[in-house]
Tab-separated table of C-alpha atoms in Angstrom:
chain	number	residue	atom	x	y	z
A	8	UNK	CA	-55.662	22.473	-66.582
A	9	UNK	CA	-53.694	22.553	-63.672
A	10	UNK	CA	-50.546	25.186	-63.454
A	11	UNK	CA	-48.441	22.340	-62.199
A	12	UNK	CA	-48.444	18.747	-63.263
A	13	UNK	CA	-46.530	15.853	-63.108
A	14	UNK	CA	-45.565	13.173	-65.313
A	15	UNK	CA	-44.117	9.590	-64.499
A	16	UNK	CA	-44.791	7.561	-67.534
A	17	UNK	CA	-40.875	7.685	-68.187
A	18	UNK	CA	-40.439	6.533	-64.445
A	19	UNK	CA	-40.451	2.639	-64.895
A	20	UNK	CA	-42.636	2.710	-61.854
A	21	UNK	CA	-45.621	0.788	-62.703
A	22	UNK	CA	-49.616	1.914	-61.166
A	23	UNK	CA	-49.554	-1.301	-58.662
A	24	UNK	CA	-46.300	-0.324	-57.077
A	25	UNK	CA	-47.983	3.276	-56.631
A	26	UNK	CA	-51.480	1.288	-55.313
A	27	UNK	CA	-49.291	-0.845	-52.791
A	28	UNK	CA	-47.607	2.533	-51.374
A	29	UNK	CA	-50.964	4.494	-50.638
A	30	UNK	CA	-51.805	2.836	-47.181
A	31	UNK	CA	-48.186	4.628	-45.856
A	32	UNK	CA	-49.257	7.988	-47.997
A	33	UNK	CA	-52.319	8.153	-45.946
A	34	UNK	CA	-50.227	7.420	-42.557
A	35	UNK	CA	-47.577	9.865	-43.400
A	36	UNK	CA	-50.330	12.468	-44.573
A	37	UNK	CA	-51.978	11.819	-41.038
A	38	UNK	CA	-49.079	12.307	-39.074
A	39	UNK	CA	-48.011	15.713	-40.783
A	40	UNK	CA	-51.446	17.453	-40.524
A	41	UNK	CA	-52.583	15.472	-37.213
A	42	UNK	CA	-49.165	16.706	-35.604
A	43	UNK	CA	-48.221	12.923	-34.264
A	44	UNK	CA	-44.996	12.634	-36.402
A	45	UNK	CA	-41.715	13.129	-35.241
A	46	UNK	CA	-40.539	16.820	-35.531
A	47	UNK	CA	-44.457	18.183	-35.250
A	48	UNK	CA	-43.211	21.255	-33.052
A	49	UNK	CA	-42.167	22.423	-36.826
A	50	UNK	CA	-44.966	21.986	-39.269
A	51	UNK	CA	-45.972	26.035	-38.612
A	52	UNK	CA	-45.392	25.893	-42.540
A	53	UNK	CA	-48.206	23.558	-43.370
A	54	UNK	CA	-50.970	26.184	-42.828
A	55	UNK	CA	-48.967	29.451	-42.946
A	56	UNK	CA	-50.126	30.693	-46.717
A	57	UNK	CA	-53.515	31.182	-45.087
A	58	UNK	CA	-52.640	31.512	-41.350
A	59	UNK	CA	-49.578	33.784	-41.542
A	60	UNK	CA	-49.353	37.189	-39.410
A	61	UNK	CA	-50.658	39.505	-41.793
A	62	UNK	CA	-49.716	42.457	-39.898
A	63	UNK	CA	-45.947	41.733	-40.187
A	64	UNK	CA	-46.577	41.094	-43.784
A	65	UNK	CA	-48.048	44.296	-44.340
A	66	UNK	CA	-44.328	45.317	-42.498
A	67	UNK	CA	-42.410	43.710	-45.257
A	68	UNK	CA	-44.343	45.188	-48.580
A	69	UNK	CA	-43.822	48.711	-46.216
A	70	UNK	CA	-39.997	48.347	-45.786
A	71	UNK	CA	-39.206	47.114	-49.161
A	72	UNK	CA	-40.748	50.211	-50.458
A	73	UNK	CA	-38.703	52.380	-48.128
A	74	UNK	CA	-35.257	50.025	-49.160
A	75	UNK	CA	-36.308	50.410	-52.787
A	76	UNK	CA	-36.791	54.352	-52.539
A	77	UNK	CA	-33.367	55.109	-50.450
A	78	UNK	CA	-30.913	52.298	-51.165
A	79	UNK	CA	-29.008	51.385	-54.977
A	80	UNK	CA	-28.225	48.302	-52.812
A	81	UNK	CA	-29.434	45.630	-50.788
A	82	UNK	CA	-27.343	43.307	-49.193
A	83	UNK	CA	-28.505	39.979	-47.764
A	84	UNK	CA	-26.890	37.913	-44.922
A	85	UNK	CA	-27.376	34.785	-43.538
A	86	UNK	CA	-26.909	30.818	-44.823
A	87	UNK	CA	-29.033	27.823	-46.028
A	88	UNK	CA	-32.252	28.191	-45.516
A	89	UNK	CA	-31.880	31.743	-44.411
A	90	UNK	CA	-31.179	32.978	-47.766
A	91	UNK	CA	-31.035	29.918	-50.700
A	92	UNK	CA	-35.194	30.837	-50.537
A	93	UNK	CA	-34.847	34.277	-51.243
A	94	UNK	CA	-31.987	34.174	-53.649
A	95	UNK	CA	-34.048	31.018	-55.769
A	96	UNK	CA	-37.171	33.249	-55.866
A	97	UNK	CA	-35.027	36.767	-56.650
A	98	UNK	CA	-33.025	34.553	-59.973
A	99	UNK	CA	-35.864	32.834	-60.724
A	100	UNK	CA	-37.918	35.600	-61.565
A	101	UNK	CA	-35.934	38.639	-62.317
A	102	UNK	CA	-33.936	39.430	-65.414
A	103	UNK	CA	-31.183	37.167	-66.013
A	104	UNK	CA	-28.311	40.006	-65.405
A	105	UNK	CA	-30.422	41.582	-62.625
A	106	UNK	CA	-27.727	43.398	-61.188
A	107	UNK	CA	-25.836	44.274	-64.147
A	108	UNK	CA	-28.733	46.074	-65.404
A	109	UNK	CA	-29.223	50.159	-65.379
A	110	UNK	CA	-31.037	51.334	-62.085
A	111	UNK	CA	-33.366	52.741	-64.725
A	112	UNK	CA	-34.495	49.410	-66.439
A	113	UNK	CA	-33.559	47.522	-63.011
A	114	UNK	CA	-36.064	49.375	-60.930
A	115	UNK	CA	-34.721	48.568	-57.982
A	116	UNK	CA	-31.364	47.922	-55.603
A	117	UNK	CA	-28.860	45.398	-56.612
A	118	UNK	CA	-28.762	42.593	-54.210
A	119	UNK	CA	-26.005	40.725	-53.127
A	120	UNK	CA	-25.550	38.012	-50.939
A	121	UNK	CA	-23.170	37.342	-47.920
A	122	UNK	CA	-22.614	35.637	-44.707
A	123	UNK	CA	-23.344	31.847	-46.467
A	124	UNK	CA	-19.582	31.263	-46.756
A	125	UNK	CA	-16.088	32.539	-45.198
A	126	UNK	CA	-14.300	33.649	-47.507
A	127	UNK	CA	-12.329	36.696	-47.411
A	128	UNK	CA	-11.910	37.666	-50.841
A	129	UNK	CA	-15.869	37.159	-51.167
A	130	UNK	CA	-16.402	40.047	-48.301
A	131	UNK	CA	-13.625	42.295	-49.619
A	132	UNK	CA	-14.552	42.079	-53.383
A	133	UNK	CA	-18.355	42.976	-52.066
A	134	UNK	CA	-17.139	45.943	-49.876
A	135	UNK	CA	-15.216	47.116	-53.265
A	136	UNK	CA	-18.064	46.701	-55.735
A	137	UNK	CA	-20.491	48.756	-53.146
A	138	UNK	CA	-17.937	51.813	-52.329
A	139	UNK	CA	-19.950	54.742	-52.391
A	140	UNK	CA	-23.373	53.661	-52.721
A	141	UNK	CA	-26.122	54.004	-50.690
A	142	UNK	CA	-27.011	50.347	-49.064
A	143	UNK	CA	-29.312	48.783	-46.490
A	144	UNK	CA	-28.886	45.199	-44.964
A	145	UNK	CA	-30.754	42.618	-43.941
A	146	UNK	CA	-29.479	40.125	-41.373
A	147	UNK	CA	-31.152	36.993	-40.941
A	148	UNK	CA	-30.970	34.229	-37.686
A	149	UNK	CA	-33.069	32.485	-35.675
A	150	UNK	CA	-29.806	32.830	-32.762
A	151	UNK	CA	-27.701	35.337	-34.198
A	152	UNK	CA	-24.573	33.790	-33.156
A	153	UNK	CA	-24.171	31.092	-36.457
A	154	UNK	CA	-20.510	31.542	-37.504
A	155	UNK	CA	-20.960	32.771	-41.114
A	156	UNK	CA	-23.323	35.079	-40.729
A	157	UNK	CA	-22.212	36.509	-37.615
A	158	UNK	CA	-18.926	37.529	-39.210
A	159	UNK	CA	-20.328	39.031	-42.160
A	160	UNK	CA	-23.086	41.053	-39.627
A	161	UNK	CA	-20.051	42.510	-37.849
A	162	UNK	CA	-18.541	43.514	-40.693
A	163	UNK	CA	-21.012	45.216	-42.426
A	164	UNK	CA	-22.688	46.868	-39.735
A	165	UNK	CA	-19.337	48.254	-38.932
A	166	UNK	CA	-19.186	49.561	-42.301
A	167	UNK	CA	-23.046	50.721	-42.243
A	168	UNK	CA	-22.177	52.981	-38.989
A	169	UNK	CA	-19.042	54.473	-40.315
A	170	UNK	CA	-20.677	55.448	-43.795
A	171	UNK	CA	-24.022	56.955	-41.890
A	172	UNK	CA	-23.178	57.229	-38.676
A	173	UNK	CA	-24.841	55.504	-35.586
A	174	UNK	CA	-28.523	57.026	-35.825
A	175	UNK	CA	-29.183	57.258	-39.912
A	176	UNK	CA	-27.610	53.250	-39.677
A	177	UNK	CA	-30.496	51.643	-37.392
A	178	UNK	CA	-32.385	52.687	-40.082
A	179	UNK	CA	-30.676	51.045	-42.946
A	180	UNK	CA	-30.128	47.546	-40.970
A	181	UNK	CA	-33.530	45.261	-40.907
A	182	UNK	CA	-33.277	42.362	-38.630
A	183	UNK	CA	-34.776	39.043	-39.223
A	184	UNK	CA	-34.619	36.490	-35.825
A	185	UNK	CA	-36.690	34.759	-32.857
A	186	UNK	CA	-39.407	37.070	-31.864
A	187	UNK	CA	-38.311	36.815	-28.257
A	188	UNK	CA	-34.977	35.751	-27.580
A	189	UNK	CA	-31.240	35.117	-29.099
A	190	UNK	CA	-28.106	37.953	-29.773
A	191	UNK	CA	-30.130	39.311	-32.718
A	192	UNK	CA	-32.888	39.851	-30.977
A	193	UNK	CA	-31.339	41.320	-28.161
A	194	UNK	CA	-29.111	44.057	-30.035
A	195	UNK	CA	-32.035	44.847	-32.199
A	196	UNK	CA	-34.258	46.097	-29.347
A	197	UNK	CA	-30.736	47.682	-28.192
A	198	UNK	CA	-30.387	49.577	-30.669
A	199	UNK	CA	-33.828	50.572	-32.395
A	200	UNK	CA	-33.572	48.326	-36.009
A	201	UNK	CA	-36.574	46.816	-37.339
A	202	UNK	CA	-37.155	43.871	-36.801
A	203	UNK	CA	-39.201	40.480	-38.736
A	204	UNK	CA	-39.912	37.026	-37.437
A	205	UNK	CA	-38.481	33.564	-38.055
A	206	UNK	CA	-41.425	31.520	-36.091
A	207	UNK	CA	-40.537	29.521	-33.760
A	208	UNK	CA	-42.311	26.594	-35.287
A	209	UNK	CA	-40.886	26.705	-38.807
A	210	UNK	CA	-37.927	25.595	-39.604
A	211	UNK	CA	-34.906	27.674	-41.785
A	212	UNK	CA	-35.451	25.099	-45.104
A	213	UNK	CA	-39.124	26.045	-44.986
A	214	UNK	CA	-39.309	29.265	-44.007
A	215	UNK	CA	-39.109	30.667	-47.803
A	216	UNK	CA	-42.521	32.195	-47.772
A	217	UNK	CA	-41.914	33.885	-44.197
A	218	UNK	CA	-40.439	37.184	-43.695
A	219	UNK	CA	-37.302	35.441	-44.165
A	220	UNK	CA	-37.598	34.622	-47.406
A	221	UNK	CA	-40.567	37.582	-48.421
A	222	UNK	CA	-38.265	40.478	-47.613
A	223	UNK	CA	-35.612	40.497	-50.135
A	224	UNK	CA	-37.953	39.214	-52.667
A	225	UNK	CA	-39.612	42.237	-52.350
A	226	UNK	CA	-37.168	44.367	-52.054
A	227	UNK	CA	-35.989	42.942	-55.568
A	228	UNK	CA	-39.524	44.326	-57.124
A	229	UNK	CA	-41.849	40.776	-57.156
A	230	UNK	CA	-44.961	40.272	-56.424
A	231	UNK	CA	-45.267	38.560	-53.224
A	232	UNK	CA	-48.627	38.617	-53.174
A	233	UNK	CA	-48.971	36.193	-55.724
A	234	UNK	CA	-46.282	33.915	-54.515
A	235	UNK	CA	-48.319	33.763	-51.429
A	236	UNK	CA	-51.849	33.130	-53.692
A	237	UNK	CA	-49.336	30.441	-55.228
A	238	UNK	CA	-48.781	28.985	-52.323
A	239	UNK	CA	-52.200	29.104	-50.751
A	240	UNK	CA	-53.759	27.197	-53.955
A	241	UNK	CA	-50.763	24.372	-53.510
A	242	UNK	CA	-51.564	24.499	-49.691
A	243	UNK	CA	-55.365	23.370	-50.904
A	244	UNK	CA	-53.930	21.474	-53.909
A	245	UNK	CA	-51.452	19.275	-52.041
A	246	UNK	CA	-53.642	18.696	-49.271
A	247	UNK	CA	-55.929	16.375	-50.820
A	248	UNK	CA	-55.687	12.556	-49.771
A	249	UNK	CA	-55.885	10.790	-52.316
A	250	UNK	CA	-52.733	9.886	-54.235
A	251	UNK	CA	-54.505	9.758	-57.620
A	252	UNK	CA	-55.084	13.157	-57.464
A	253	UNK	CA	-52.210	14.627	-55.639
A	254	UNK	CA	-48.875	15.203	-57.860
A	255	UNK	CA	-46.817	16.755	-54.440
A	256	UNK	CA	-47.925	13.123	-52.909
A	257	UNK	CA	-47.517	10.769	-56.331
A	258	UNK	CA	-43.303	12.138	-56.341
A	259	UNK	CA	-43.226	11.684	-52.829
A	260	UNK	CA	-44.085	7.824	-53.388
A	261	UNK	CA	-42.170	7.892	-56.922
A	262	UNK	CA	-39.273	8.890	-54.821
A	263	UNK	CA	-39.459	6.470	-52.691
A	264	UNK	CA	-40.431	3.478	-55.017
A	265	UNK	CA	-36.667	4.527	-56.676
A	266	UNK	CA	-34.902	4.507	-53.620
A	267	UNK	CA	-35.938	1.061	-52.664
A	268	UNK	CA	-35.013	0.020	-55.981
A	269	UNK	CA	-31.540	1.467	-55.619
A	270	UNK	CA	-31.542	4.352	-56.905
A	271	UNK	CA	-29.615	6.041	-54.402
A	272	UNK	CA	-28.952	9.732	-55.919
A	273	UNK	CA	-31.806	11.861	-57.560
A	274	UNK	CA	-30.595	14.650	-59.932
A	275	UNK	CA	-32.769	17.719	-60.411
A	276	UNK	CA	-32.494	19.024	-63.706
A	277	UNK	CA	-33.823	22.311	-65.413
A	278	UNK	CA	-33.234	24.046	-68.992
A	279	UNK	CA	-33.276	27.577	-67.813
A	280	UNK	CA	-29.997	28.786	-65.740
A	281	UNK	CA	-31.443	30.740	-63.984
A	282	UNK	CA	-33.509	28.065	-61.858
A	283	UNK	CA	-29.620	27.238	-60.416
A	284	UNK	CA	-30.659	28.711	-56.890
A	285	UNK	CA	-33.781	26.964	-57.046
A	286	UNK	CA	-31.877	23.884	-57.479
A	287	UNK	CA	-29.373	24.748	-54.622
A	288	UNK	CA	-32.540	25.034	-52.018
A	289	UNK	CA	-34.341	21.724	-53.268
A	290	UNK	CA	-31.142	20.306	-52.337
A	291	UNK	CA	-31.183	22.015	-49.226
A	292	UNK	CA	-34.511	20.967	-48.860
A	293	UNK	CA	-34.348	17.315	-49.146
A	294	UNK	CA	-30.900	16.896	-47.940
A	295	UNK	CA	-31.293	18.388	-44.687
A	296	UNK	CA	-34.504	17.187	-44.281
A	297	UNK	CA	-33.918	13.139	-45.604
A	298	UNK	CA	-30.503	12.390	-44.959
A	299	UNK	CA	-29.954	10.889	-41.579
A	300	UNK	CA	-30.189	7.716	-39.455
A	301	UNK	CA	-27.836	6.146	-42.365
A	302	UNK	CA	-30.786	6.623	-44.546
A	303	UNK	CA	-31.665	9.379	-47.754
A	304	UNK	CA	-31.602	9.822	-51.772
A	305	UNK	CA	-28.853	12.117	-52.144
A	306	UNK	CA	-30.186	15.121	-54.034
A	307	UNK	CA	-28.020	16.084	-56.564
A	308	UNK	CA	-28.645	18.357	-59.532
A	309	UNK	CA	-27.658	19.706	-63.186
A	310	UNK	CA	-28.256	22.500	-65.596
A	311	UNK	CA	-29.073	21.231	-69.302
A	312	UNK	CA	-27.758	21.346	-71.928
A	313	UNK	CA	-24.777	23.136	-69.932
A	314	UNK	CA	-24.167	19.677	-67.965
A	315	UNK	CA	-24.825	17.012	-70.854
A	316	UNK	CA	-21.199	17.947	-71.605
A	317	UNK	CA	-19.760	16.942	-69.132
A	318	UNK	CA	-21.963	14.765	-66.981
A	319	UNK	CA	-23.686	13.335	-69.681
A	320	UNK	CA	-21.868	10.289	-70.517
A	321	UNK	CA	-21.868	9.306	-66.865
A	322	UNK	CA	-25.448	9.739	-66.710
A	323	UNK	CA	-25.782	8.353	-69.787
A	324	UNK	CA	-23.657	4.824	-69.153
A	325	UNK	CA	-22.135	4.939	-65.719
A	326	UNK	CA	-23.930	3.212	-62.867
A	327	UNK	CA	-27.744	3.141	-62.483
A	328	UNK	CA	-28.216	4.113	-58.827
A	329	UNK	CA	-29.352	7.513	-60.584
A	330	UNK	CA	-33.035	8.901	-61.280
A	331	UNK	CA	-33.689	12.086	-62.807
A	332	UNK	CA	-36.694	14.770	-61.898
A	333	UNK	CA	-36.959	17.605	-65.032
A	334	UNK	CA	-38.426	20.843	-64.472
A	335	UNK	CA	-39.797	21.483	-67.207
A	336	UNK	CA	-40.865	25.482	-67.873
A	337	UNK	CA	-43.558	25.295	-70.969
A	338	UNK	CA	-43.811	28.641	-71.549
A	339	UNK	CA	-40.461	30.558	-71.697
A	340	UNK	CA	-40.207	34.266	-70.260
A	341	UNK	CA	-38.969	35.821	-73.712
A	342	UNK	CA	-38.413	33.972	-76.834
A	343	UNK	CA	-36.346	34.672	-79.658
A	344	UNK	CA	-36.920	33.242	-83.841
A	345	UNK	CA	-33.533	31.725	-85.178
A	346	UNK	CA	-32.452	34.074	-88.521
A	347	UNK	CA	-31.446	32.344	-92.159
A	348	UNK	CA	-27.495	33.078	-92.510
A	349	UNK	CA	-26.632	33.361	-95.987
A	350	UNK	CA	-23.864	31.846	-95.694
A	351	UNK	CA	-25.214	28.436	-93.886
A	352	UNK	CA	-21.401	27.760	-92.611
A	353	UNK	CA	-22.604	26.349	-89.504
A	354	UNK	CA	-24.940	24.133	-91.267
A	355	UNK	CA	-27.669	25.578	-89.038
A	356	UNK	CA	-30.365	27.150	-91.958
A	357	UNK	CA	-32.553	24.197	-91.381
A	358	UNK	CA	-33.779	25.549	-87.895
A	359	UNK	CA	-34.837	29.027	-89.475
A	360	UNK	CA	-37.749	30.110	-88.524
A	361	UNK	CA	-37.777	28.329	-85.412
A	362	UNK	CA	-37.292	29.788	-81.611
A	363	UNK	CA	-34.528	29.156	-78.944
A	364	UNK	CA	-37.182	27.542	-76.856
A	365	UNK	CA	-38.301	25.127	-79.593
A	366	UNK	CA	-34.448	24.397	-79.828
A	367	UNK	CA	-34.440	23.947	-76.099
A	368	UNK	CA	-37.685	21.529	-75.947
A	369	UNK	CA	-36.252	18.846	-78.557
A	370	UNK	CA	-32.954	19.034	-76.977
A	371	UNK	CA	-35.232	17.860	-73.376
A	372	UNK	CA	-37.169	15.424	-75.504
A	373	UNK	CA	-34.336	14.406	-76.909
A	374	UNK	CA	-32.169	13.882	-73.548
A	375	UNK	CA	-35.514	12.238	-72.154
A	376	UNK	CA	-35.683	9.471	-74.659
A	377	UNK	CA	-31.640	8.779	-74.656
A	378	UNK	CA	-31.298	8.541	-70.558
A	379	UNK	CA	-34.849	6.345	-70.563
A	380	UNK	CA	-33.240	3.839	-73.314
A	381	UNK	CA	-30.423	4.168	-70.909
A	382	UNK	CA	-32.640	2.794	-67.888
A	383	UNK	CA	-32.082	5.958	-66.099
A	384	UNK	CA	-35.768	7.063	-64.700
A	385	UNK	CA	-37.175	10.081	-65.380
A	386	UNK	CA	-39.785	11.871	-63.587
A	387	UNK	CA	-41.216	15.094	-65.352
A	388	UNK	CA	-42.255	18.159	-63.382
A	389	UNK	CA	-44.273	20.219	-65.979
A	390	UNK	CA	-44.611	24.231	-65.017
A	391	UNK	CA	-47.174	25.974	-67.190
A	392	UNK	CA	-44.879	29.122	-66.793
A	393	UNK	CA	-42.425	30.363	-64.395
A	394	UNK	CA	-44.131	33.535	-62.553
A	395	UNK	CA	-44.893	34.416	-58.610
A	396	UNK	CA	-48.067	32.590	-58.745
A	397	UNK	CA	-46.889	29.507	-60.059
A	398	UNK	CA	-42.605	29.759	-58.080
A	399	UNK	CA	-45.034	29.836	-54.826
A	400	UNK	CA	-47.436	26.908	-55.227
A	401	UNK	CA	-44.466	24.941	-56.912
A	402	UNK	CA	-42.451	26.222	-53.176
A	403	UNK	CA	-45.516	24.559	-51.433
A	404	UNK	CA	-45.492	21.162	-53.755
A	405	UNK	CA	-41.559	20.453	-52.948
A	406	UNK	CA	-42.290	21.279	-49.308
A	407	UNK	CA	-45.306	19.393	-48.782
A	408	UNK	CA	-43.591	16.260	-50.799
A	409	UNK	CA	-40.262	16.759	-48.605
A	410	UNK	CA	-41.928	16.071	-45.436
A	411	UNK	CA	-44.388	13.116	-47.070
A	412	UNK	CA	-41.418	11.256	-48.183
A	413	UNK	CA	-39.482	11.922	-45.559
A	414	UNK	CA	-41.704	10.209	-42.745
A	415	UNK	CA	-41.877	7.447	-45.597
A	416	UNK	CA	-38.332	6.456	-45.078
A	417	UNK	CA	-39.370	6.379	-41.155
A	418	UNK	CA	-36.627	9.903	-40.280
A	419	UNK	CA	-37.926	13.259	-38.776
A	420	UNK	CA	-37.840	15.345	-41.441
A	421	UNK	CA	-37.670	18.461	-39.743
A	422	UNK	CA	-34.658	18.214	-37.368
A	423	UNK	CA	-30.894	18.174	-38.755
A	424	UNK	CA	-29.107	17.017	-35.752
A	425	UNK	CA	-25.498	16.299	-38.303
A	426	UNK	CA	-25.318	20.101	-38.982
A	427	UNK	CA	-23.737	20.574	-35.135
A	428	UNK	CA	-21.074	18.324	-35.787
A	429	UNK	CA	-19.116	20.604	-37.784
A	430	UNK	CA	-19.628	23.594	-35.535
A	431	UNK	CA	-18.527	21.917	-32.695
A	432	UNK	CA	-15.261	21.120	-34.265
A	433	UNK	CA	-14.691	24.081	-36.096
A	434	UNK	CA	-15.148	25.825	-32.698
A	435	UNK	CA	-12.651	23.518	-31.096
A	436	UNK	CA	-10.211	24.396	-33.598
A	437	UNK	CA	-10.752	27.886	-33.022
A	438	UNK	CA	-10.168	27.813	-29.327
A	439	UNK	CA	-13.737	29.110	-28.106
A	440	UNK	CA	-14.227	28.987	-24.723
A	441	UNK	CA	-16.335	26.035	-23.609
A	442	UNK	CA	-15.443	23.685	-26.750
């Protein structure tokens, strides 16, 4: 049995419609690993869980150690794909309360996250909560010279030199850029840090199981090893053409089937909070990746049964441009049995005996069959259990089905020309010289 599956009996997409979409699988699969399609120059990803610098990784697993030993925190900086990765992995996997926990039963550095927004209070309530602890950073950009992470990199090497001093700081501050070129770059040979690789031909939403991504996930205590065994099996898995066979392919098409049907807005729903991150990069994911030329499914997402109170009903009855795609964890991390109260005010004796995950399944079943009568489509993404082996090969299935159904809708799914526009006016507004 495989350690991923996928289900779309609750899809309303019918075998025939899948049969009459194969012919532009195999042209889509053909561009991607032939290198003809648009955006080529940034498919490094495709082959990197067997073809990736294993020297540098051998870096990584030796710095986390060192960041681990001397450091009670960790502080990550950069935006989108530079750290939604990391942070997805580091929730996914890790104790709900990771860094609320002891440093005894923690086992590691907290980790915190900065330079993926602007705000003030954000930077100031971080420099409070770390006063007087022992910290290393990690700045990561491909140029060095995005807005939000530049800010926050100024700020808190500032604070990293004043704490240590100049010479002890190089060695708390691990860079992350191009291996040639760019500000980063350039200070970090300056001035002696470490330094890791974003490659030049993978881009940031895909760069998860790079050093970019592999570096604070070890530094947080996982195993990247078997993410990358994960994502090596999913590379073999996925790679397979034949869309009977292949479930990364089969949502690609699904996808797509929807979208020409109307259904403009795809909502990725989970059961277990702390899969929120990994929800924020899928959205990255797709978003940047889909959404251009006037074309893309707008990725949207949910945490059940948080959000059936309060976006249920318009899922439930509201328009039905809408599909959903469930990820559905079959074996929890920890389970719990539900006690007999005495009492029985709550009216809840009859699920004694039972666990919180059994609770949680019929409450899925239960949403599945009510937004199906509905007409909302469901597609069902079924994850044996959510460990490094399986968060790396299921990293690999959403990457792999990304760039399938993005050359499907006929855009380059690795370029994001829109981003700029924002940073061009945002610089305008700020008076810097040359906008």
């Amino acid at each position: 049995m495989r350690s991923i599956s996928l289900d779309y009996t609750h899809s309303f997409i019918e075998d025939y419609e899948l049969e009459n979409i194969k012919e532009y699988i195999n042209i889509a699969h053909n561009m991607l690993h032939n290198e003809k399609g648009p955006g080529s120059e940034y498919t490094g990803w495709v082959n990197y869980p067997k073809e990736f610098d294993i020297d540098e990784y051998e870096r990584v697993k030796l710095a986390s150690e060192k960041i681990r030993k001397n450091s009670e925190v960790f502080i990550v900086i950069g935006i989108g794909g530079s750290y939604l990765g990391a942070r997805a992995c580091i929730e996914a996997l890790n104790h709900n309360f990771y860094n609320m926990l002891t440093s005894e039963k923690r086992n590691g550095p907290e980790i915190y996250f900065v330079g993926n927004n602007v705000s003030s209070s954000y930077i100031l309530e971080l420099l409070e909560l770390i006063d007087g602890k022992d910290i290393s950073i990690n700045t990561i950009s491909k140029s060095g010279t995005t807005t939000e992470p530049a800010i926050a990199f100024r700020i808190f090497k500032e604070y990293i030199e004043e704490k240590y001093g100049k010479e002890e700081a190089k060695n708390r501050i691990y860079i992350t850029t191009d291996s040639k070129k760019g500000a980063l770059k350039e200070l970090a040979s300056k001035e002696g840090y470490e330094t890791f690789t974003v490659p030049d031909d993978i881009g940031g939403r895909y760069s998860i199981l790079t050093s970019v991504g592999l570096l604070p996930i070890a530094v947080s205590g996982l195993n990247i090893d078997e993410i990358m065994n994960g994502a090596k099996d999913g590379m073999e898995e996925y790679g397979v053409l034949d869309l009977d066979k292949n479930y990364s392919y089969q949502y690609a098409a699904i996808r797509n089937v929807l979208y020409r049907k109307g259904k403009e807005i795809e909502m990725l729903t989970s059961y277990e909070p702390s899969l929120f991150y990994l929800q924020e990069w899928w959205k990255q994911l797709f978003g940047e990746s889909e959404g251009k030329d006037l074309k893309g499914i707008y990725p949207s997402s949910a945490s059940f049964t948080t959000d059936l109170h309060s976006l249920g009903q318009l899922i439930q009855d509201g328009r039905r441009n809408i599909f959903e795609t469930v990820i559905n964890i079959e074996e929890p991390k920890v389970d719990m049995i539900l006690k007999e109260d005495k009492e029985n005010l709550d009216g809840l004796n009859f699920l004694s005996g039972k666990t919180i995950d059994f609770v949680n399944k019929k409450a899925f079943e239960g949403t599945l069959m009510a937004h199906t009568s509905g007409g909302v489509p469901n597609i069902i993404l079924n994850i044996e259990k959510m460990n490094e082996y399986n968060f790396g090969k299921l990293i690999y299935f959403f990457e792999k089905s990304c760039a399938i159904s993005g050359y499907l809708l006929g855009v380059n799914p690795f370029n994001q020309p829109g981003v700029e526009e924002y940073k061009k006016n945002m610089f305008r507004l700020l008076g810097k010289p040359g906008y």
